[in-house]
Amino acid sequence: MPPEPMLATLTPSPQLKAGWAAEPKWDGFRALLSVDAGQVVLRSRRGTEMLPAFPEIRAGARQLPDATALDGELVVWDAAGRLAFEQLQLRLHRRGAGATRVAEEWPAHFVAFDVLRLSGTDTTSWPYRRRRAALESVFAARQLSAPWVLCPSTTDPDRVREWLTWASVGMEGVVFKRLDGVYEPSVRRWQKYKILETSEAIVGAVTGSLTAPSSLLLGRYDDDGRLQYTGRTTTLARAASGVVAGLLVPGRRGHPWTGWSFSAGWGSRKTLNATLVEPELVVEVAIDVARDASGRWRHPARWHRARPDLSSGDVPRWTSPPQ
């Protein structure tokens, strides 16, 4: 069995430091894979066995040397070369013939970025540069092909800056790893920089109360004049909650979200207890690049500031992703 995954902490800086390497941060599922005497284990970061949902990974394991464990990311690409996280999410629930059918339409790939065991040798005590060289050697010697993909790695700051322009295809940012760092299960020694942008949205509802809102449910108008739900914020700090409370107007009859329900989180069946407000207040929030198939923000937005100086007409229009 593979060990627990090594983890990363957020860093506010995209700069690649001396003595460190960088890898793209993929919008997929973190996964650890091991192959032992024909037995294949594909485990999520939380320890869930995922192999029944991804038969192409089981079949592809024949390409790997025995007694080997890899760390990587499960991803799905669409026909245009964008990362399709929602299709990957949907695949988790398929089994048997259903999993085989959807694998043909939305094949998954395992983007390998670390080797934890190689032909029976535990490599976690090796420095990153040595583990990386071993991983590249496996790909070259075995001529690995789909579903295996070798994650890029660089010590060139210019290459990192180039990767940070890949947001349009769903790349989330970069991960930084010390060249002399060993692999430490469950330890947050790596660093990750996530691509964020600030943008405006309209407050259409809140959780909590109107006098002490806890989070904001945000929307944008589409080209037909309909207010579309685009996501919600993280929990507001007390000061931000106080600012917003003084700017909210209770929702009136005919609110565009009347009768709507809102999910408590990505993939959750729970719904939020939301209070509608008049869609008048514009706020600025920090968002990352992850979107679902409808174009909604998949991760909660972070409060930046209220923009009572702006009207709904100043907010970017809702746009669905290209099909």
Short mmCIF file of C-alpha atoms in Angstrom, two decimals:
data_model
loop_
_atom_site.label_atom_id
_atom_site.label_comp_id
_atom_site.label_asym_id
_atom_site.label_seq_id
_atom_site.Cartn_x
_atom_site.Cartn_y
_atom_site.Cartn_z
CA MET A 1 0.00 0.00 0.00
CA PRO A 2 1.23 3.55 -0.69
CA PRO A 3 1.93 5.84 2.29
CA GLU A 4 -0.17 8.85 3.20
CA PRO A 5 0.34 11.72 0.75
CA MET A 6 2.71 14.59 1.40
CA LEU A 7 0.84 17.90 1.55
CA ALA A 8 1.33 21.57 0.71
CA THR A 9 0.61 24.94 2.29
CA LEU A 10 -0.53 28.02 0.42
CA THR A 11 2.06 30.63 -0.44
CA PRO A 12 1.19 34.16 -1.60
CA SER A 13 4.20 34.35 -3.89
CA PRO A 14 4.50 32.81 -7.37
CA GLN A 15 8.28 33.27 -7.35
CA LEU A 16 10.43 30.17 -7.77
CA LYS A 17 13.17 30.25 -5.12
CA ALA A 18 16.70 28.93 -5.49
CA GLY A 19 16.96 25.29 -4.45
CA TRP A 20 13.34 24.58 -5.35
CA ALA A 21 11.55 23.01 -8.32
CA ALA A 22 8.05 23.80 -9.56
CA GLU A 23 5.27 21.66 -11.05
CA PRO A 24 1.87 22.65 -12.48
CA LYS A 25 -1.06 22.26 -10.08
CA TRP A 26 -3.72 20.20 -11.83
CA ASP A 27 -7.49 20.52 -11.38
CA GLY A 28 -8.22 16.87 -10.62
CA PHE A 29 -8.21 14.26 -7.86
CA ARG A 30 -5.04 13.64 -5.87
CA ALA A 31 -4.36 9.92 -6.10
CA LEU A 32 -1.78 7.40 -4.89
CA LEU A 33 -1.28 4.22 -6.86
CA SER A 34 0.56 1.00 -6.07
CA VAL A 35 1.18 -2.18 -8.04
CA ASP A 36 2.16 -5.36 -6.18
CA ALA A 37 2.13 -8.82 -7.79
CA GLY A 38 -0.74 -7.83 -10.04
CA GLN A 39 -2.75 -6.17 -7.27
CA VAL A 40 -3.51 -2.53 -8.08
CA VAL A 41 -4.57 0.03 -5.48
CA LEU A 42 -5.77 3.51 -6.46
CA ARG A 43 -6.43 5.54 -3.34
CA SER A 44 -7.68 9.08 -2.88
CA ARG A 45 -6.06 11.56 -0.53
CA ARG A 46 -8.67 10.58 2.08
CA GLY A 47 -8.02 6.89 1.60
CA THR A 48 -11.01 6.01 -0.58
CA GLU A 49 -10.43 3.20 -3.09
CA MET A 50 -11.18 4.61 -6.55
CA LEU A 51 -10.04 1.82 -8.89
CA PRO A 52 -13.53 0.39 -9.65
CA ALA A 53 -14.49 3.73 -11.20
CA PHE A 54 -11.38 3.90 -13.42
CA PRO A 55 -10.87 0.59 -15.25
CA GLU A 56 -8.40 2.19 -17.66
CA ILE A 57 -6.01 2.74 -14.74
CA ARG A 58 -6.19 -0.94 -13.81
CA ALA A 59 -5.51 -1.95 -17.42
CA GLY A 60 -2.67 0.56 -17.73
CA ALA A 61 -0.97 -0.73 -14.60
CA ARG A 62 0.50 -3.55 -16.69
CA GLN A 63 2.92 -0.98 -18.10
CA LEU A 64 4.44 -0.27 -14.68
CA PRO A 65 7.23 -2.18 -12.92
CA ASP A 66 6.02 -4.44 -10.11
CA ALA A 67 6.26 -3.32 -6.47
CA THR A 68 6.00 0.33 -7.46
CA ALA A 69 3.99 3.22 -5.97
CA LEU A 70 3.31 6.60 -7.57
CA ASP A 71 1.84 9.88 -6.38
CA GLY A 72 -0.09 11.99 -8.85
CA GLU A 73 -3.32 13.53 -10.01
CA LEU A 74 -6.25 11.92 -11.81
CA VAL A 75 -7.53 14.25 -14.52
CA VAL A 76 -9.92 14.25 -17.45
CA TRP A 77 -9.41 16.45 -20.51
CA ASP A 78 -12.19 17.51 -22.85
CA ALA A 79 -11.91 17.60 -26.65
CA ALA A 80 -10.59 21.17 -26.53
CA GLY A 81 -7.78 20.27 -24.13
CA ARG A 82 -9.35 21.83 -21.04
CA LEU A 83 -9.43 20.04 -17.71
CA ALA A 84 -12.98 18.74 -17.16
CA PHE A 85 -13.26 18.33 -13.41
CA GLU A 86 -17.02 17.82 -13.44
CA GLN A 87 -16.73 14.83 -15.77
CA LEU A 88 -14.07 13.39 -13.47
CA GLN A 89 -16.42 13.92 -10.51
CA LEU A 90 -19.28 12.14 -12.28
CA ARG A 91 -17.06 9.17 -13.06
CA LEU A 92 -16.56 8.41 -9.35
CA HIS A 93 -20.05 6.94 -9.12
CA ARG A 94 -19.76 4.52 -12.05
CA ARG A 95 -18.97 0.84 -11.62
CA GLY A 96 -18.74 -2.25 -13.83
CA ALA A 97 -20.01 -1.91 -17.38
CA GLY A 98 -21.08 1.67 -16.69
CA ALA A 99 -17.55 2.64 -15.70
CA THR A 100 -16.16 0.97 -18.82
CA ARG A 101 -18.58 2.83 -21.09
CA VAL A 102 -17.87 6.26 -19.63
CA ALA A 103 -14.11 5.57 -19.69
CA GLU A 104 -14.34 5.41 -23.46
CA GLU A 105 -16.05 8.79 -23.65
CA TRP A 106 -14.19 10.58 -20.84
CA PRO A 107 -10.91 8.71 -20.31
CA ALA A 108 -8.95 9.55 -17.19
CA HIS A 109 -5.19 10.05 -17.05
CA PHE A 110 -2.84 9.67 -14.11
CA VAL A 111 -0.41 12.59 -14.09
CA ALA A 112 2.51 11.21 -12.09
CA PHE A 113 4.62 13.70 -10.16
CA ASP A 114 6.41 11.48 -7.63
CA VAL A 115 7.62 7.92 -7.12
CA LEU A 116 7.36 6.51 -3.58
CA ARG A 117 8.49 2.95 -4.26
CA LEU A 118 10.34 1.58 -7.26
CA SER A 119 10.64 -2.14 -7.94
CA GLY A 120 10.45 -2.84 -4.21
CA THR A 121 12.76 -0.02 -3.08
CA ASP A 122 11.29 2.63 -0.76
CA THR A 123 12.23 5.97 -2.33
CA THR A 124 10.57 8.34 0.15
CA SER A 125 13.92 9.05 1.85
CA TRP A 126 15.49 10.11 -1.44
CA PRO A 127 15.71 13.85 -2.16
CA TYR A 128 13.22 15.20 -4.67
CA ARG A 129 15.82 15.59 -7.43
CA ARG A 130 16.69 11.89 -7.17
CA ARG A 131 13.05 10.78 -7.04
CA ARG A 132 12.32 12.97 -10.06
CA ALA A 133 15.20 11.46 -12.05
CA ALA A 134 13.94 7.96 -11.18
CA LEU A 135 10.40 8.86 -12.26
CA GLU A 136 11.64 10.20 -15.59
CA SER A 137 13.70 7.03 -16.08
CA VAL A 138 10.62 4.85 -15.56
CA PHE A 139 8.70 6.79 -18.21
CA ALA A 140 11.60 6.61 -20.66
CA ALA A 141 12.58 2.98 -20.08
CA ARG A 142 9.02 1.69 -20.10
CA GLN A 143 7.87 4.09 -22.83
CA LEU A 144 4.77 4.72 -20.76
CA SER A 145 1.67 5.83 -22.64
CA ALA A 146 -1.95 6.62 -21.73
CA PRO A 147 -3.26 6.61 -19.09
CA TRP A 148 0.16 7.65 -17.75
CA VAL A 149 1.37 11.23 -18.09
CA LEU A 150 4.62 12.60 -16.70
CA CYS A 151 4.01 15.85 -14.82
CA PRO A 152 6.34 18.65 -16.00
CA SER A 153 8.93 19.90 -13.52
CA THR A 154 11.23 22.90 -13.84
CA THR A 155 13.81 25.02 -12.06
CA ASP A 156 13.38 27.80 -14.65
CA PRO A 157 11.42 30.84 -13.34
CA ASP A 158 10.43 31.77 -16.90
CA ARG A 159 8.74 28.41 -17.35
CA VAL A 160 6.80 28.94 -14.11
CA ARG A 161 5.56 32.30 -15.37
CA GLU A 162 4.42 30.59 -18.56
CA TRP A 163 2.49 27.96 -16.60
CA LEU A 164 0.68 30.70 -14.71
CA THR A 165 -0.87 31.84 -18.02
CA TRP A 166 -2.60 28.47 -18.46
CA ALA A 167 -5.65 29.36 -16.37
CA SER A 168 -7.91 29.20 -19.43
CA VAL A 169 -7.41 25.41 -19.66
CA GLY A 170 -8.12 24.89 -15.97
CA MET A 171 -4.60 24.88 -14.51
CA GLU A 172 -4.93 25.94 -10.85
CA GLY A 173 -1.41 27.21 -10.19
CA VAL A 174 1.96 25.72 -9.30
CA VAL A 175 3.44 23.56 -6.54
CA PHE A 176 6.94 24.23 -5.19
CA LYS A 177 9.18 21.45 -3.85
CA ARG A 178 12.67 21.62 -2.36
CA LEU A 179 15.20 19.85 -4.55
CA ASP A 180 16.80 18.25 -1.49
CA GLY A 181 13.50 17.53 0.27
CA VAL A 182 12.48 13.98 1.16
CA TYR A 183 8.90 12.72 0.84
CA GLU A 184 7.19 13.18 4.23
CA PRO A 185 3.74 11.54 4.45
CA SER A 186 1.02 13.82 5.89
CA VAL A 187 3.51 16.68 6.35
CA ARG A 188 2.85 20.08 4.72
CA ARG A 189 6.34 20.81 3.48
CA TRP A 190 5.53 21.61 -0.14
CA GLN A 191 4.13 25.00 -1.10
CA LYS A 192 1.36 25.80 -3.57
CA TYR A 193 0.51 29.03 -5.30
CA LYS A 194 -3.03 29.21 -6.64
CA ILE A 195 -4.01 31.51 -9.48
CA LEU A 196 -6.49 34.00 -8.09
CA GLU A 197 -8.27 36.92 -9.62
CA THR A 198 -10.54 39.56 -8.16
CA SER A 199 -13.84 40.26 -9.80
CA GLU A 200 -17.23 41.76 -9.05
CA ALA A 201 -20.52 40.02 -8.38
CA ILE A 202 -23.98 40.92 -7.09
CA VAL A 203 -25.23 39.78 -3.68
CA GLY A 204 -28.54 37.96 -4.20
CA ALA A 205 -28.86 36.17 -0.87
CA VAL A 206 -27.04 35.59 2.40
CA THR A 207 -26.66 32.86 4.98
CA GLY A 208 -27.00 33.85 8.60
CA SER A 209 -29.21 36.88 9.15
CA LEU A 210 -29.63 40.24 7.47
CA THR A 211 -28.16 41.93 10.53
CA ALA A 212 -25.19 39.51 10.76
CA PRO A 213 -24.67 37.79 7.38
CA SER A 214 -22.37 34.78 7.51
CA SER A 215 -21.69 34.30 3.79
CA LEU A 216 -22.86 35.88 0.56
CA LEU A 217 -24.55 34.12 -2.37
CA LEU A 218 -23.41 35.83 -5.52
CA GLY A 219 -24.80 36.23 -9.00
CA ARG A 220 -24.35 37.86 -12.39
CA TYR A 221 -26.84 38.79 -15.04
CA ASP A 222 -26.78 36.90 -18.32
CA ASP A 223 -27.46 38.43 -21.72
CA ASP A 224 -31.19 37.74 -21.30
CA GLY A 225 -31.37 39.75 -18.09
CA ARG A 226 -31.63 36.76 -15.75
CA LEU A 227 -29.64 36.74 -12.52
CA GLN A 228 -27.56 33.57 -12.55
CA TYR A 229 -26.04 32.11 -9.40
CA THR A 230 -22.26 32.01 -9.72
CA GLY A 231 -21.09 30.95 -6.24
CA ARG A 232 -20.76 32.01 -2.64
CA THR A 233 -18.15 33.45 -0.34
CA THR A 234 -16.29 31.89 2.52
CA THR A 235 -17.48 32.85 6.00
CA LEU A 236 -17.22 36.59 6.48
CA ALA A 237 -15.08 38.10 9.22
CA ARG A 238 -17.03 40.13 11.77
CA ALA A 239 -15.92 43.46 10.34
CA ALA A 240 -16.91 42.48 6.79
CA SER A 241 -20.25 41.15 8.04
CA GLY A 242 -20.96 44.48 9.69
CA VAL A 243 -20.14 46.41 6.54
CA VAL A 244 -22.39 44.23 4.40
CA ALA A 245 -25.28 44.29 6.88
CA GLY A 246 -25.50 48.05 6.58
CA LEU A 247 -25.85 47.82 2.80
CA LEU A 248 -28.41 45.05 2.39
CA VAL A 249 -32.07 45.46 1.46
CA PRO A 250 -34.49 42.58 2.19
CA GLY A 251 -35.66 40.74 -0.90
CA ARG A 252 -38.99 41.89 -2.31
CA ARG A 253 -41.73 39.92 -4.05
CA GLY A 254 -40.61 38.74 -7.47
CA HIS A 255 -36.97 38.22 -6.51
CA PRO A 256 -35.27 36.32 -9.39
CA TRP A 257 -34.17 33.54 -7.02
CA THR A 258 -37.56 32.96 -5.42
CA GLY A 259 -38.03 29.21 -4.89
CA TRP A 260 -34.39 28.38 -5.60
CA SER A 261 -32.28 26.14 -3.41
CA PHE A 262 -28.50 26.38 -3.07
CA SER A 263 -26.04 23.56 -2.44
CA ALA A 264 -23.95 23.73 0.73
CA GLY A 265 -20.85 22.77 -1.26
CA TRP A 266 -19.44 21.06 -4.34
CA GLY A 267 -20.89 17.56 -4.56
CA SER A 268 -22.98 18.04 -1.38
CA ARG A 269 -26.69 17.18 -1.22
CA LYS A 270 -27.24 19.54 1.69
CA THR A 271 -28.85 22.90 0.96
CA LEU A 272 -28.16 26.26 2.52
CA ASN A 273 -30.63 28.17 4.67
CA ALA A 274 -30.51 31.35 2.61
CA THR A 275 -32.27 34.70 2.97
CA LEU A 276 -32.95 36.60 -0.24
CA VAL A 277 -31.84 40.23 -0.55
CA GLU A 278 -32.46 42.73 -3.26
CA PRO A 279 -29.77 42.18 -5.95
CA GLU A 280 -28.35 45.68 -5.65
CA LEU A 281 -25.11 45.43 -3.69
CA VAL A 282 -21.95 44.80 -5.72
CA VAL A 283 -18.96 43.24 -3.97
CA GLU A 284 -15.43 42.44 -5.07
CA VAL A 285 -14.17 38.95 -4.30
CA ALA A 286 -11.05 36.88 -4.92
CA ILE A 287 -11.75 33.76 -6.95
CA ASP A 288 -9.66 30.97 -8.41
CA VAL A 289 -9.92 29.46 -11.87
CA ALA A 290 -11.86 26.28 -11.02
CA ARG A 291 -15.33 26.21 -12.63
CA ASP A 292 -18.01 23.58 -12.97
CA ALA A 293 -19.58 22.70 -16.31
CA SER A 294 -22.09 25.55 -15.94
CA GLY A 295 -19.38 28.12 -15.32
CA ARG A 296 -20.03 28.53 -11.58
CA TRP A 297 -17.14 29.02 -9.18
CA ARG A 298 -16.40 25.61 -7.72
CA HIS A 299 -14.53 26.95 -4.68
CA PRO A 300 -15.89 29.60 -2.33
CA ALA A 301 -14.83 33.15 -3.15
CA ARG A 302 -12.92 35.22 -0.60
CA TRP A 303 -14.30 38.56 0.47
CA HIS A 304 -12.27 41.55 -0.70
CA ARG A 305 -14.48 44.62 -0.30
CA ALA A 306 -17.93 46.08 -0.87
CA ARG A 307 -18.39 48.20 -3.98
CA PRO A 308 -21.46 50.37 -3.32
CA ASP A 309 -20.02 52.75 -5.90
CA LEU A 310 -20.81 50.22 -8.64
CA SER A 311 -24.14 49.19 -10.11
CA SER A 312 -25.17 45.81 -11.48
CA GLY A 313 -24.38 47.12 -14.95
CA ASP A 314 -20.70 47.39 -13.96
CA VAL A 315 -20.49 43.68 -13.12
CA PRO A 316 -19.20 41.27 -15.80
CA ARG A 317 -21.94 39.34 -17.57
CA TRP A 318 -22.59 35.70 -16.82
CA THR A 319 -21.04 33.56 -19.52
CA SER A 320 -21.39 29.81 -19.84
CA PRO A 321 -18.19 27.93 -20.80
CA PRO A 322 -17.84 27.01 -24.49
CA GLN A 323 -19.17 23.58 -25.40
#
